[in-house]
Backbone as JSON, one array per atom type, in Angstrom:
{
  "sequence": "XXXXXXXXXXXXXXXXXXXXXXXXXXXXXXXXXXXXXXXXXXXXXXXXXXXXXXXXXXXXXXXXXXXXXXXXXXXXXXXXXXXXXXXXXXXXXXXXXXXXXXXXXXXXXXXXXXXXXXXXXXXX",
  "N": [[14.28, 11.84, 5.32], [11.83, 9.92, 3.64], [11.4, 9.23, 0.33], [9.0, 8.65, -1.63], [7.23, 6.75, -4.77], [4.91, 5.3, -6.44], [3.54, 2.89, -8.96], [2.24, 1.02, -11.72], [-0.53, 1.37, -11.95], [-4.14, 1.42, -13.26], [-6.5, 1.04, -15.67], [-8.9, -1.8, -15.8], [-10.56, -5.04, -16.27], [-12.82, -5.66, -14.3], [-12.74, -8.64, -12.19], [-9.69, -9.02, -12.97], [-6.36, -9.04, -12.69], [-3.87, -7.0, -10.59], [-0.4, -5.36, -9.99], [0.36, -3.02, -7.74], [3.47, -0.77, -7.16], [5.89, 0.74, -5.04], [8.5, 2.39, -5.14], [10.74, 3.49, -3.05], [12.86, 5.91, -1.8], [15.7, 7.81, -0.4], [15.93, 7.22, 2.3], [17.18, 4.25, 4.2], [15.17, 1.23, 4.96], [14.76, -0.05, 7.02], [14.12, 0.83, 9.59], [11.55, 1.13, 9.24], [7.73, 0.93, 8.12], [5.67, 0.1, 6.13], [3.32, 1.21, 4.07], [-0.35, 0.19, 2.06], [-2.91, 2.14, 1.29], [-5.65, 3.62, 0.05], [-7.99, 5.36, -1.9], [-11.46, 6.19, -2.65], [-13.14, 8.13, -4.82], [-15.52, 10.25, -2.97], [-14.8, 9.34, -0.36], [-13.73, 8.3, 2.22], [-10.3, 7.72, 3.2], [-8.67, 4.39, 2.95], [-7.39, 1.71, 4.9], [-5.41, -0.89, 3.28], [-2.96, -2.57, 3.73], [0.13, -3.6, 5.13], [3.62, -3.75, 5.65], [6.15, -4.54, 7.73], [9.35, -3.48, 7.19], [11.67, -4.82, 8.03], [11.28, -7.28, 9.3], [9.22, -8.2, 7.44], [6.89, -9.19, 7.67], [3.75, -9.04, 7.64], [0.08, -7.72, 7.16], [-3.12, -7.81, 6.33], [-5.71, -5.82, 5.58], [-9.05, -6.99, 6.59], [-11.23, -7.22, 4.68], [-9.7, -7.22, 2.57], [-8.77, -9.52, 2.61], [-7.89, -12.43, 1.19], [-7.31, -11.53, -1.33], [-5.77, -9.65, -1.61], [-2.31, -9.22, -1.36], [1.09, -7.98, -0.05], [4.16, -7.5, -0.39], [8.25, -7.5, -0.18], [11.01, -5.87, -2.01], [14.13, -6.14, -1.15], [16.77, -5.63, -2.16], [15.79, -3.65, -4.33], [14.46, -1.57, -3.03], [11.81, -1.37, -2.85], [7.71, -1.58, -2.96], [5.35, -4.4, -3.1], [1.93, -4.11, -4.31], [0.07, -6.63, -4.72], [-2.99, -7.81, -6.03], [-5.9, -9.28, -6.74], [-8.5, -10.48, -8.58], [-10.14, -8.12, -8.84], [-12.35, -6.04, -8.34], [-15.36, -3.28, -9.11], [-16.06, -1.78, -7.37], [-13.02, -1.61, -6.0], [-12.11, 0.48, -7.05], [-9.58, 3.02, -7.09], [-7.63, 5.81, -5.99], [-4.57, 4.39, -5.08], [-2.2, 5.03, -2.69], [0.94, 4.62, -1.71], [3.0, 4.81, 1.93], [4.53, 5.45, 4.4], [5.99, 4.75, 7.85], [6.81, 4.75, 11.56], [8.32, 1.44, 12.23], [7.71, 0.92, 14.72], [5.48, 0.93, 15.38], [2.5, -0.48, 15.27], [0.17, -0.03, 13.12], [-3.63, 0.66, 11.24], [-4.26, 3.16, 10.44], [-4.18, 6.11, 9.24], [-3.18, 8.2, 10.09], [-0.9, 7.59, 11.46], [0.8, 7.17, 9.63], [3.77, 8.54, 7.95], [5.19, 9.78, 5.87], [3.94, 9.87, 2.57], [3.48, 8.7, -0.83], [2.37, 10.05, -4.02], [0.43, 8.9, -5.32], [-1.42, 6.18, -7.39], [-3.57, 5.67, -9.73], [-6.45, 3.36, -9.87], [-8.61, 1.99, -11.62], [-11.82, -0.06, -11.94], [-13.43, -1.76, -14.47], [-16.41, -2.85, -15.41]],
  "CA": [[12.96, 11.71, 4.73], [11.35, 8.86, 2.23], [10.52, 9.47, -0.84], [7.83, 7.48, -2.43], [6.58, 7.04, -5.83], [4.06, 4.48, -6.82], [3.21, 2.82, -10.28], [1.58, 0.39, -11.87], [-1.95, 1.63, -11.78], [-4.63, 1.5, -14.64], [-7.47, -0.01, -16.18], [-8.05, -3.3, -15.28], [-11.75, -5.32, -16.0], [-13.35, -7.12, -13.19], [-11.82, -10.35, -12.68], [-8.47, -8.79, -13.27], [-5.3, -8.06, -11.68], [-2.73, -5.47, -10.86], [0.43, -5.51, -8.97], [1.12, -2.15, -7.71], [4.61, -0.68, -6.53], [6.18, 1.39, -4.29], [9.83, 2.96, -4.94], [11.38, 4.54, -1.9], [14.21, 6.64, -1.89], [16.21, 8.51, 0.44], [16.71, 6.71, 3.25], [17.12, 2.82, 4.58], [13.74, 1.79, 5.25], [14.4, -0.58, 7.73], [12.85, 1.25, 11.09], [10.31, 2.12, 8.75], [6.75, 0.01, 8.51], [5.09, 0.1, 4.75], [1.64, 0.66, 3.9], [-1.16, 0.86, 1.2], [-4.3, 2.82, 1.53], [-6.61, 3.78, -1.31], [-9.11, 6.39, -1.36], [-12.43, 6.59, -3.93], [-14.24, 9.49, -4.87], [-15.89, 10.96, -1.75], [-14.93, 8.41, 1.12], [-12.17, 8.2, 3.54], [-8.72, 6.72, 3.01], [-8.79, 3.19, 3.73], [-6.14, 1.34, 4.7], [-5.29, -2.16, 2.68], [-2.44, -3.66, 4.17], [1.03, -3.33, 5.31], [4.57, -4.8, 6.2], [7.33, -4.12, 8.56], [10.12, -3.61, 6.91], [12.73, -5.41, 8.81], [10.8, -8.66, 9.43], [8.82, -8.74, 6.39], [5.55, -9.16, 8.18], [2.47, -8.06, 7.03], [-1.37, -7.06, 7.77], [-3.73, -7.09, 5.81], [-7.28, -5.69, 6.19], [-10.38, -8.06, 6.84], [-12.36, -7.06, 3.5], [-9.04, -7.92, 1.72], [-7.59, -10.88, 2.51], [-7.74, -13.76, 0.2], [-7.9, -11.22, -2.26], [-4.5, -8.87, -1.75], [-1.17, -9.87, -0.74], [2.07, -7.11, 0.17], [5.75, -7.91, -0.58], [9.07, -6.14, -0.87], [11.96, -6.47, -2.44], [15.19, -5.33, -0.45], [17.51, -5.24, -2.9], [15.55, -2.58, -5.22], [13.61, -0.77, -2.1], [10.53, -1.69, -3.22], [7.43, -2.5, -1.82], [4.67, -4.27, -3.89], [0.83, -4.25, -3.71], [-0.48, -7.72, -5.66], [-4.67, -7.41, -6.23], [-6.85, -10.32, -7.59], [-10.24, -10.61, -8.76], [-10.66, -7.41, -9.03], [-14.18, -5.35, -8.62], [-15.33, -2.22, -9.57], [-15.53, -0.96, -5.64], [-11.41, -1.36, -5.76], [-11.55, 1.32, -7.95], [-9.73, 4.01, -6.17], [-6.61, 6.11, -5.95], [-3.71, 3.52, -3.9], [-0.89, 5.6, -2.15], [1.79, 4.34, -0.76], [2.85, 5.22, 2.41], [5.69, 4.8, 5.32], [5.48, 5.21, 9.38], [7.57, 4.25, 11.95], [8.51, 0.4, 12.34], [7.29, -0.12, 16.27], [3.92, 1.31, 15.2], [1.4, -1.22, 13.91], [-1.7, 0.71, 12.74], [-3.65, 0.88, 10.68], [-4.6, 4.46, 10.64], [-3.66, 7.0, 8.13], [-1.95, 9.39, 10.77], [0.19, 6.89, 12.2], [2.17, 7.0, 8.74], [4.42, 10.27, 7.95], [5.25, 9.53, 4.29], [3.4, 9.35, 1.6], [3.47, 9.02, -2.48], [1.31, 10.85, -4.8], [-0.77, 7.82, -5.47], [-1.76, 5.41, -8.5], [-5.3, 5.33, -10.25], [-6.66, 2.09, -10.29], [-10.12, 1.6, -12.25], [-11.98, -1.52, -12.35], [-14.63, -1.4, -15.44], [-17.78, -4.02, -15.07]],
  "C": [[12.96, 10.62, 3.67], [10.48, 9.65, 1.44], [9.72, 8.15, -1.49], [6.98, 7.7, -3.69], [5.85, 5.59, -6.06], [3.9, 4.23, -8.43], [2.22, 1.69, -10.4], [-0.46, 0.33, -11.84], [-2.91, 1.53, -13.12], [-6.04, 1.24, -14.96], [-7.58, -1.18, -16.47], [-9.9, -4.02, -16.11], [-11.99, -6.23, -15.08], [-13.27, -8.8, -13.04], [-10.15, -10.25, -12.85], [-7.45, -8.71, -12.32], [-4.57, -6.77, -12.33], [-1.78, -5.82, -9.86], [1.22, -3.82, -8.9], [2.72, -2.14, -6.97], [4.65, 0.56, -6.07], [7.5, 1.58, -4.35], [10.14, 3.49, -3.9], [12.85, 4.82, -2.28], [14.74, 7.11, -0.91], [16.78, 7.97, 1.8], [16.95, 4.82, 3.84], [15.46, 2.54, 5.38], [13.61, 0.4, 6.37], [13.73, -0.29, 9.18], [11.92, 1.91, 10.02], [9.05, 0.34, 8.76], [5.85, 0.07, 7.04], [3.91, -0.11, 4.95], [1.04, 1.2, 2.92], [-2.41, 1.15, 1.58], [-4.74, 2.78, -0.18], [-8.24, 4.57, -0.66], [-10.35, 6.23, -2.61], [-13.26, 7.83, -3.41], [-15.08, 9.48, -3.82], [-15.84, 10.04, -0.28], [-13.02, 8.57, 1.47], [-11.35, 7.08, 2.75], [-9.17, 5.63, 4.17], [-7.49, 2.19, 3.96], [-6.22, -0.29, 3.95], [-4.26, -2.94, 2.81], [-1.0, -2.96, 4.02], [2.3, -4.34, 5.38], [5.85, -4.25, 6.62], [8.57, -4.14, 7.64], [11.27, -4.84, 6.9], [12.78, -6.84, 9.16], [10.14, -9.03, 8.0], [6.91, -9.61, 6.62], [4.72, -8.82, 7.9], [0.94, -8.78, 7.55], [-1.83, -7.04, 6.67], [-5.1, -6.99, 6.05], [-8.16, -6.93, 5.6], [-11.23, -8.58, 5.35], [-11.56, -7.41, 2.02], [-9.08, -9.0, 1.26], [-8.35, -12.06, 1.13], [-7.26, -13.22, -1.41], [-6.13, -10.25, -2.99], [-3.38, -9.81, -1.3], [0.2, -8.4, -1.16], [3.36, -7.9, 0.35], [6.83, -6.76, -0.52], [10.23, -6.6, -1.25], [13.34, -5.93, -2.14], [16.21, -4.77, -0.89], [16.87, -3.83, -3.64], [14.33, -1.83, -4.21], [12.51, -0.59, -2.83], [9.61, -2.54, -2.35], [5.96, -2.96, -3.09], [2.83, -4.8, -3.09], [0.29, -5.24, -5.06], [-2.04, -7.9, -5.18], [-4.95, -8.26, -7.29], [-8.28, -9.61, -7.67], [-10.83, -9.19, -8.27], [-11.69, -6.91, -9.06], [-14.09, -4.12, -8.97], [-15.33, -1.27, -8.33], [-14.38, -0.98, -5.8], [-11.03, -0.13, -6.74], [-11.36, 2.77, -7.0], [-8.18, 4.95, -6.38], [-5.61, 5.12, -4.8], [-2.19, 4.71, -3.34], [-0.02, 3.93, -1.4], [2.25, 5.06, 0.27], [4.35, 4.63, 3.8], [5.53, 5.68, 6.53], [6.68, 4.37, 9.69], [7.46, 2.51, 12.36], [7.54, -0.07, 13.62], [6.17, 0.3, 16.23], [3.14, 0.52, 14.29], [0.19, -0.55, 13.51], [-2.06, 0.55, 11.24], [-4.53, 2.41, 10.06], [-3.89, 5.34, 9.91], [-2.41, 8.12, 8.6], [-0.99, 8.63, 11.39], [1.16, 6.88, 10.99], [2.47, 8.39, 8.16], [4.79, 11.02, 6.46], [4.54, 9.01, 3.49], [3.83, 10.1, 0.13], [2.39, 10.03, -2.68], [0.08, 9.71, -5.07], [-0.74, 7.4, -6.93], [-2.96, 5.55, -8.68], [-5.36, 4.16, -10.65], [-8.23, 1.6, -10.9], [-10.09, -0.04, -12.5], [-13.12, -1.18, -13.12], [-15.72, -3.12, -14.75], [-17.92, -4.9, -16.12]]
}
């Protein structure tokens, strides 16, 4: 099993960044496939972008891009979530999250592990 803890979360103001993270523990996370979601008060988990472990590949969603960007760092099993320009819609809880490697999705049940999540507020 992976363990996953997340940080970096906070109060940010619009226009801002944040670079969350993702600790894993427990096991080698190379057949694994990394991903962040983020949920706000009464709507569905959304997903925001991922990256294969093993290649270092990454996805990210449509409504992102220009805007996110996903890294990791192999040495300290880490995976990070970097967020520009900030709005007050990004304000949401971010999990982290881990699935198997040969599965690209981006679908919430396709991944088996997840953190507790980060709070990320954006003020106006």
């Amino acid at each position: 099993q992976v363990q996953l803890v997340e940080s970096g979360g906070g109060l940010v103001q619009a226009g801002g960044s944040l670079r969350l993270s993702c600790s894993a523990s427990g096991r080698s996370l190379d057949n694994y496939r990394m991903g962040w979601f983020r949920q706000a008060p009464g709507k569905e988990r959304e997903f925001v972008a991922r990256i294969r472990w093993s290649t270092g590949d990454t996805y990210i969603a449509d409504s992102m891009k220009g805007r996110v960007s996903i890294s990791r760092n192999n040495a300290e099993n880490t995976v990070y979530l970097q967020m520009n320009s900030l709005e007050p819609e990004d304000t949401a809880i971010y999990y982290c999250a881990a699935g198997r490697s040969d599965v690209a999705s981006t679908r919430s049940y396709a991944y088996t592990n997840w953190g507790r999540g980060t709070q990320v507020t954006v003020s106006s």
